[in-house]
PDB file of C-alpha atoms and ligand atoms in Angstrom:
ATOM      1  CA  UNK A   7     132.675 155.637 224.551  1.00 52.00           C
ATOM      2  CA  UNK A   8     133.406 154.989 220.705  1.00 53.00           C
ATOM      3  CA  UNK A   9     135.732 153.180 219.999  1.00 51.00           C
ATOM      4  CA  UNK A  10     138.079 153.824 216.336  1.00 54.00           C
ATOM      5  CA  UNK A  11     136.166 151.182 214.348  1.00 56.00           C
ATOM      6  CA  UNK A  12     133.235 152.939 215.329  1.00 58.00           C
ATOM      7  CA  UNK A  13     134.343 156.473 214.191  1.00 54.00           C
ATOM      8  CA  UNK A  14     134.916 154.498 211.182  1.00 66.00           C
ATOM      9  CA  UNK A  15     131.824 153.189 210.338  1.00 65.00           C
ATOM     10  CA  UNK A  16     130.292 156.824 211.048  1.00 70.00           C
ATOM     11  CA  UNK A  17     131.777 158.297 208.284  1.00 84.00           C
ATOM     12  CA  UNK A  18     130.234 155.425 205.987  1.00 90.00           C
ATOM     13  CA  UNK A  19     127.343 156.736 203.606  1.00 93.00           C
ATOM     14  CA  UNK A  20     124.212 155.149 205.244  1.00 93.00           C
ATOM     15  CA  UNK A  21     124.310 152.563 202.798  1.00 95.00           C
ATOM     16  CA  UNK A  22     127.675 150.894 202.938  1.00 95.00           C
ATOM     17  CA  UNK A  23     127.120 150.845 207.266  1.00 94.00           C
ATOM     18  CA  UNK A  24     126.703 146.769 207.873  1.00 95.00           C
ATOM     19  CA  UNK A  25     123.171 146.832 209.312  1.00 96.00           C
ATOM     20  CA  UNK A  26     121.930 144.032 212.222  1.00 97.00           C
ATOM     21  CA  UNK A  27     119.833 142.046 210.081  1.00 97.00           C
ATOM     22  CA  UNK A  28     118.350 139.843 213.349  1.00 96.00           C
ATOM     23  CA  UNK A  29     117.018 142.861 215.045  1.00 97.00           C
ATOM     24  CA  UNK A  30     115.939 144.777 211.934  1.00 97.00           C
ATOM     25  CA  UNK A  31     113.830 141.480 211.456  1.00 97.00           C
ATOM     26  CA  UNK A  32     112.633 141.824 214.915  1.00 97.00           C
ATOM     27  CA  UNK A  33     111.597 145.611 214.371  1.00 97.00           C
ATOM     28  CA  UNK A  34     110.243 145.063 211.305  1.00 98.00           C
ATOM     29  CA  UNK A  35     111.889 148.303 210.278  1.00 98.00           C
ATOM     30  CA  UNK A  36     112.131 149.919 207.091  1.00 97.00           C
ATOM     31  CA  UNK A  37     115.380 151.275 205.613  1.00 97.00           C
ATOM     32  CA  UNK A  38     114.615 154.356 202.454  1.00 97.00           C
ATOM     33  CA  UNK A  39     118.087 154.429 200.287  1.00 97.00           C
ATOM     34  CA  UNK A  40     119.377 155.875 197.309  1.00 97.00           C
ATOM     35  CA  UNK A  41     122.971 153.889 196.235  1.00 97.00           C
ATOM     36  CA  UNK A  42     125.193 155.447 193.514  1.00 96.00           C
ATOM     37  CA  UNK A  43     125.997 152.372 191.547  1.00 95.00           C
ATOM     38  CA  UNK A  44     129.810 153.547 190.421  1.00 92.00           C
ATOM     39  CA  UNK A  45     130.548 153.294 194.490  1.00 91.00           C
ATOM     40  CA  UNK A  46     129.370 149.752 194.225  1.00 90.00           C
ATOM     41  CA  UNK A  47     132.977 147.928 194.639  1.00 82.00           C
ATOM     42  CA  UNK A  48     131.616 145.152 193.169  1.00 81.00           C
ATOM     43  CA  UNK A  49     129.963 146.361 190.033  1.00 80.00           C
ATOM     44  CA  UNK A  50     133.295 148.114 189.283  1.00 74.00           C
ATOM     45  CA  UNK A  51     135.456 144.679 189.596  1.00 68.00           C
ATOM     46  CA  UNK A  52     133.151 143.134 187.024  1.00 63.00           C
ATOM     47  CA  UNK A  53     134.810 145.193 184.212  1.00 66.00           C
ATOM     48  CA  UNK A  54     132.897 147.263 182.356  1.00 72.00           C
ATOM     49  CA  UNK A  55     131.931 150.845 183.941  1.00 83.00           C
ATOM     50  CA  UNK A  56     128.409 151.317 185.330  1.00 90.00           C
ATOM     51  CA  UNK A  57     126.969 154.714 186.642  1.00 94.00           C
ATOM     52  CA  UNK A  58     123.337 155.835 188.129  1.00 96.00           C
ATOM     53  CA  UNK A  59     121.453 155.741 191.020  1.00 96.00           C
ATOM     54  CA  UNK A  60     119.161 153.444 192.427  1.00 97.00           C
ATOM     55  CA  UNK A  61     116.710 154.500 194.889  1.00 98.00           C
ATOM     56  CA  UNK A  62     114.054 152.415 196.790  1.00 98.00           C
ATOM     57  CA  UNK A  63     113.625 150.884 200.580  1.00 98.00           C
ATOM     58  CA  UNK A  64     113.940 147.636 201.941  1.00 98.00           C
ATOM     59  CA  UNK A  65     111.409 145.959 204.225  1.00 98.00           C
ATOM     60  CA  UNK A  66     112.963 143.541 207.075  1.00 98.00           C
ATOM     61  CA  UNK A  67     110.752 140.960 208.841  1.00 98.00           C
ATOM     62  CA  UNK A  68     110.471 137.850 210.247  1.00 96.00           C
ATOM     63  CA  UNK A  69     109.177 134.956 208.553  1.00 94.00           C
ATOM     64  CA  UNK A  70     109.480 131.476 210.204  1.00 91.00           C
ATOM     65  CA  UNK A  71     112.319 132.183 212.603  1.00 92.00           C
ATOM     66  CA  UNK A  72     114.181 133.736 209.427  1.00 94.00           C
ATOM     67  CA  UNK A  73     115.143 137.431 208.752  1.00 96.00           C
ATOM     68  CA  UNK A  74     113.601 138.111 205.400  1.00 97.00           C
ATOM     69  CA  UNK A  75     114.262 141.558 203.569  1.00 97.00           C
ATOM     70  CA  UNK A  76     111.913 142.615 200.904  1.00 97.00           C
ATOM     71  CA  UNK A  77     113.715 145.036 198.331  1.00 97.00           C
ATOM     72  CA  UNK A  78     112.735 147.755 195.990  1.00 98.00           C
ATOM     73  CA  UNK A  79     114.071 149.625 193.966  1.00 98.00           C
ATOM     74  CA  UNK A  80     114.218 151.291 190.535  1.00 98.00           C
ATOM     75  CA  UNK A  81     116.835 153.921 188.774  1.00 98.00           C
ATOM     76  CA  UNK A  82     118.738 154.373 185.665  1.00 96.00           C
ATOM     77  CA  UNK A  83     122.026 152.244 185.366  1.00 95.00           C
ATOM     78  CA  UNK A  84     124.371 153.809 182.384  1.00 95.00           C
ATOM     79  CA  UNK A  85     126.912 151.328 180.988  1.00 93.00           C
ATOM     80  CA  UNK A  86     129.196 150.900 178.127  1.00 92.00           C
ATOM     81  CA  UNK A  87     128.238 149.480 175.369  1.00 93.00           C
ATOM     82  CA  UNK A  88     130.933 146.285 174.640  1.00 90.00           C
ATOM     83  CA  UNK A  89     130.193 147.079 170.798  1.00 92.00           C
ATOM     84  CA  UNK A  90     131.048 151.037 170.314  1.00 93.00           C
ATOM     85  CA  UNK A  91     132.365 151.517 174.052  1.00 92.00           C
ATOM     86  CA  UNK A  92     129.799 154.545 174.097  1.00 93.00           C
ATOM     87  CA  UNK A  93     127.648 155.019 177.145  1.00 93.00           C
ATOM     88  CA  UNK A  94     124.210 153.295 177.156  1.00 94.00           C
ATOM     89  CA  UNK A  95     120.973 153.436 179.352  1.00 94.00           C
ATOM     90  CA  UNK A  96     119.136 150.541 181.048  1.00 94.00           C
ATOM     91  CA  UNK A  97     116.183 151.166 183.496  1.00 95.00           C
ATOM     92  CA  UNK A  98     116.266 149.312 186.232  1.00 96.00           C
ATOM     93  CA  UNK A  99     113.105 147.936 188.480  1.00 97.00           C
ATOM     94  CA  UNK A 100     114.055 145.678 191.077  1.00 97.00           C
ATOM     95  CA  UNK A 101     111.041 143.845 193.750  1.00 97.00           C
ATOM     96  CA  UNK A 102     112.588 140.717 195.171  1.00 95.00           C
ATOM     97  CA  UNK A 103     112.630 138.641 198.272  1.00 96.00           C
ATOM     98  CA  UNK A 104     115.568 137.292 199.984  1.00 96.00           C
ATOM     99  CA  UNK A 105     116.368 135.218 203.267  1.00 97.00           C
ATOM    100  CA  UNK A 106     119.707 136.781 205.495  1.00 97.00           C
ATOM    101  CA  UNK A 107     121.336 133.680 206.269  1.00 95.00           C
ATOM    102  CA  UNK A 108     124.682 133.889 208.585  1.00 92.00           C
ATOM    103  CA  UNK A 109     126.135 131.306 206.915  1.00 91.00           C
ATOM    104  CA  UNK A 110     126.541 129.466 203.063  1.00 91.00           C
ATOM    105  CA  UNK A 111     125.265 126.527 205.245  1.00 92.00           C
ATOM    106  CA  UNK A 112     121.698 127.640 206.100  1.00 91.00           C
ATOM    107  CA  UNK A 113     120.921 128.075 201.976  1.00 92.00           C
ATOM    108  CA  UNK A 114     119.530 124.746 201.543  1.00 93.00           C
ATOM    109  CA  UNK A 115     117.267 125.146 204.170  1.00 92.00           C
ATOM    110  CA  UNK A 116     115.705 128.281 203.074  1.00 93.00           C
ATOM    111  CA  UNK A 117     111.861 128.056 200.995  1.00 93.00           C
ATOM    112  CA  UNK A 118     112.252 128.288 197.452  1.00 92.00           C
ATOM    113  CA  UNK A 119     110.481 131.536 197.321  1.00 91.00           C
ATOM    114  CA  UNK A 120     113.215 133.302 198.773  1.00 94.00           C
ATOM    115  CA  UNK A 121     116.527 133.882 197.238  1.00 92.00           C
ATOM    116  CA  UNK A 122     119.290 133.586 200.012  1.00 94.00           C
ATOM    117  CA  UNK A 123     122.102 136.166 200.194  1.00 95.00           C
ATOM    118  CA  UNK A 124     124.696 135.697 202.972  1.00 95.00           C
ATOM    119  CA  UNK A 125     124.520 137.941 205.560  1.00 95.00           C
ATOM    120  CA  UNK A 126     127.913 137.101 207.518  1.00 92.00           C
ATOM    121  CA  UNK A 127     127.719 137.768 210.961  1.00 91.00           C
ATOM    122  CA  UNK A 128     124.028 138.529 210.682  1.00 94.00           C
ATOM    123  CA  UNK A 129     125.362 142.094 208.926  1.00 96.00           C
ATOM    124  CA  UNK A 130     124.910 143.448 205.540  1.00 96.00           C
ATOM    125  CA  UNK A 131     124.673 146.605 203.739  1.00 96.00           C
ATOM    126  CA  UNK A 132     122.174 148.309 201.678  1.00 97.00           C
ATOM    127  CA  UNK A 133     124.811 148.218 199.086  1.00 96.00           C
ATOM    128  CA  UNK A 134     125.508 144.931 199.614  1.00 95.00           C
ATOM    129  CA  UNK A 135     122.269 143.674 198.586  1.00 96.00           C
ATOM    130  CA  UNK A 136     122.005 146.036 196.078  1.00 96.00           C
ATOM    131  CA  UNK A 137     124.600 145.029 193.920  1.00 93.00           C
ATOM    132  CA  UNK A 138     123.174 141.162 194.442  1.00 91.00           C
ATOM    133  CA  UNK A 139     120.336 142.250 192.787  1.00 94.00           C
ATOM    134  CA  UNK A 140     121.764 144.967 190.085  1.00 93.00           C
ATOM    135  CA  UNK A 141     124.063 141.938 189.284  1.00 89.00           C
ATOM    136  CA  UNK A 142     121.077 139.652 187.810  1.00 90.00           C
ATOM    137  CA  UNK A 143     119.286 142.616 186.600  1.00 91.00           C
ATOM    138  CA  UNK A 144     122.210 143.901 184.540  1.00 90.00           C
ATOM    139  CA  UNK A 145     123.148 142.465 180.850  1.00 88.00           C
ATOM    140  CA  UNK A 146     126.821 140.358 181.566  1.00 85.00           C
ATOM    141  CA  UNK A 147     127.961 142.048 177.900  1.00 89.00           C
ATOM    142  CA  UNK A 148     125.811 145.163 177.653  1.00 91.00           C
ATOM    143  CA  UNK A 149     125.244 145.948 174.072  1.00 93.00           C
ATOM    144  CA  UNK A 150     123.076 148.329 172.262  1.00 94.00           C
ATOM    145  CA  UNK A 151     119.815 146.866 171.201  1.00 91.00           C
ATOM    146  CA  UNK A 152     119.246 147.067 167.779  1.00 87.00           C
ATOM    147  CA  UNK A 153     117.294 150.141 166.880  1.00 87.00           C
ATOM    148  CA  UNK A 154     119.426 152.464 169.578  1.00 89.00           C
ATOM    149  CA  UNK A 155     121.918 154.216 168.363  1.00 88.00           C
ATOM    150  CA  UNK A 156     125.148 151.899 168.122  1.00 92.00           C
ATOM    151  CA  UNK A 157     128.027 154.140 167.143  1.00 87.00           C
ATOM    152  CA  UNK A 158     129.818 150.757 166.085  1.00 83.00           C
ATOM    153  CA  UNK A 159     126.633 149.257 163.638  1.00 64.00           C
ATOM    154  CA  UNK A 160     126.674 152.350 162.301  1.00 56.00           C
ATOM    155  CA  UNK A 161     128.244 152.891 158.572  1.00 53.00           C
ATOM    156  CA  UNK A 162     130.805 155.116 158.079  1.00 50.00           C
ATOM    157  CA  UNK A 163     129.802 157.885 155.667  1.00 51.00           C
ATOM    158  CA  UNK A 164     132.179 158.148 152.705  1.00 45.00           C
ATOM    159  CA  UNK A 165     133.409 161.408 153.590  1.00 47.00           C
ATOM    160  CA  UNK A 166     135.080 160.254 156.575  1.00 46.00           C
ATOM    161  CA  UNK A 167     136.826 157.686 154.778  1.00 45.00           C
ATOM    162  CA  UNK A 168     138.112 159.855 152.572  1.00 45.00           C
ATOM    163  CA  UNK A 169     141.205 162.426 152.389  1.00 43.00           C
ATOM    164  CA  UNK A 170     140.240 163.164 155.730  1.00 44.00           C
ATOM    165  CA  UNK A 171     141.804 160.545 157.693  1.00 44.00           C
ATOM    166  CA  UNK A 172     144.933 160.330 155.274  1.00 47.00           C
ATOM    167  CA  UNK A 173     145.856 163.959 156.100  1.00 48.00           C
ATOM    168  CA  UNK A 174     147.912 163.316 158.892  1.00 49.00           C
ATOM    169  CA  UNK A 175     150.094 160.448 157.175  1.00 52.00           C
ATOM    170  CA  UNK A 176     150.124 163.121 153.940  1.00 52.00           C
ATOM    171  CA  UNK A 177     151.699 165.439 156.680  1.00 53.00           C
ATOM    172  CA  UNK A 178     153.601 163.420 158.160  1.00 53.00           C
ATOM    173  CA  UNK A 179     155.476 162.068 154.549  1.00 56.00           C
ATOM    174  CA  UNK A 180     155.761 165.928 154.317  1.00 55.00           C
ATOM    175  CA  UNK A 181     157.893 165.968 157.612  1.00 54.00           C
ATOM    176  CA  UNK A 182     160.274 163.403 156.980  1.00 59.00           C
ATOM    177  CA  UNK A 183     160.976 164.512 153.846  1.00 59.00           C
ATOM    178  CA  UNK A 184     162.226 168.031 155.382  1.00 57.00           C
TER     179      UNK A 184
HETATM  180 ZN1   ZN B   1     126.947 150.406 170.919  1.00 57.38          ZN
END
């Protein structure tokens, strides 16, 4: 029998389902994923848009009683640039190594060449862990580097500043005077 919560989870992409990190680690099982990153609750609440896909896997074992997950991934993230609010690109190429810990607790206790990400309950998502890792990849204030095309470095040609954009107010003098 299923019960509602798990008709819910069902309908979950495969990466948002909260996965059993202790017997993952136990199987050493592999999990292949591709994550959209504008479904990535977390990137969104940071502010500025971000759209792509990653794809990659992630490795579970066991290492020293702990549940270790080795993640891979690469993609292209597209942001806004903070500058010209036009969309920019940044590859991304993610290899890292992080302890599941249950609780904020355990972190102290975990080797220092592993980062630990809180697993609560001994669940996480593929998303989850994702978005850990697009976090410190990402730029906090993406900007255009200099040499890509910034629409806000750019200068304005003359033309454009010219009768062009006094047209409308023109016009509009032209109204009110009707
Ligand atoms: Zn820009």
């Amino acid at each position: 029998m299923r019960g509602p919560r798990d008709m819910r989870l069902s309908e979950l992409p495969p990466w948002a389902k909260p996965l059993d990190v202790e017997r993952l680690a136990d199987e050493s099982a592999g999990v292949d994923f591709a994550v959209p990153l504008e479904e990535l609750a977390a990137l969104r609440s940071e502010g500025a848009p971000v759209s792509g896909t990653v794809s990659g896997r992630v490795q579970f074992s066991r290492e020293q009683g702990r549940a270790v997950a080795e993640l891979r991934f690469s993609g292209t993230a597209t942001l806004e640039c903070q500058r010209c609010m036009q969309p920019m690109e940044r590859a991304l190429e993610v290899k890292s190594r992080v302890a599941l810990i249950a609780a904020e607790a355990d972190a102290p206790r975990v080797p220092a060449d592993l980062d630990p990400v809180l697993a609560e309950g001994g669940r996480i998502s593929i998303g989850k862990l994702v978005t850990e890792e697009v976090l410190l990849a990402l730029p906090i204030v993406p900007l255009h580097e200099p040499g890509e095309a910034c629409a806000a470095a750019a200068e304005v040609p003359a033309q454009e500043q010219g009768s062009e954009t006094h047209k409308p107010f023109a016009r509009l003098a032209e109204l009110l005077k009707r």
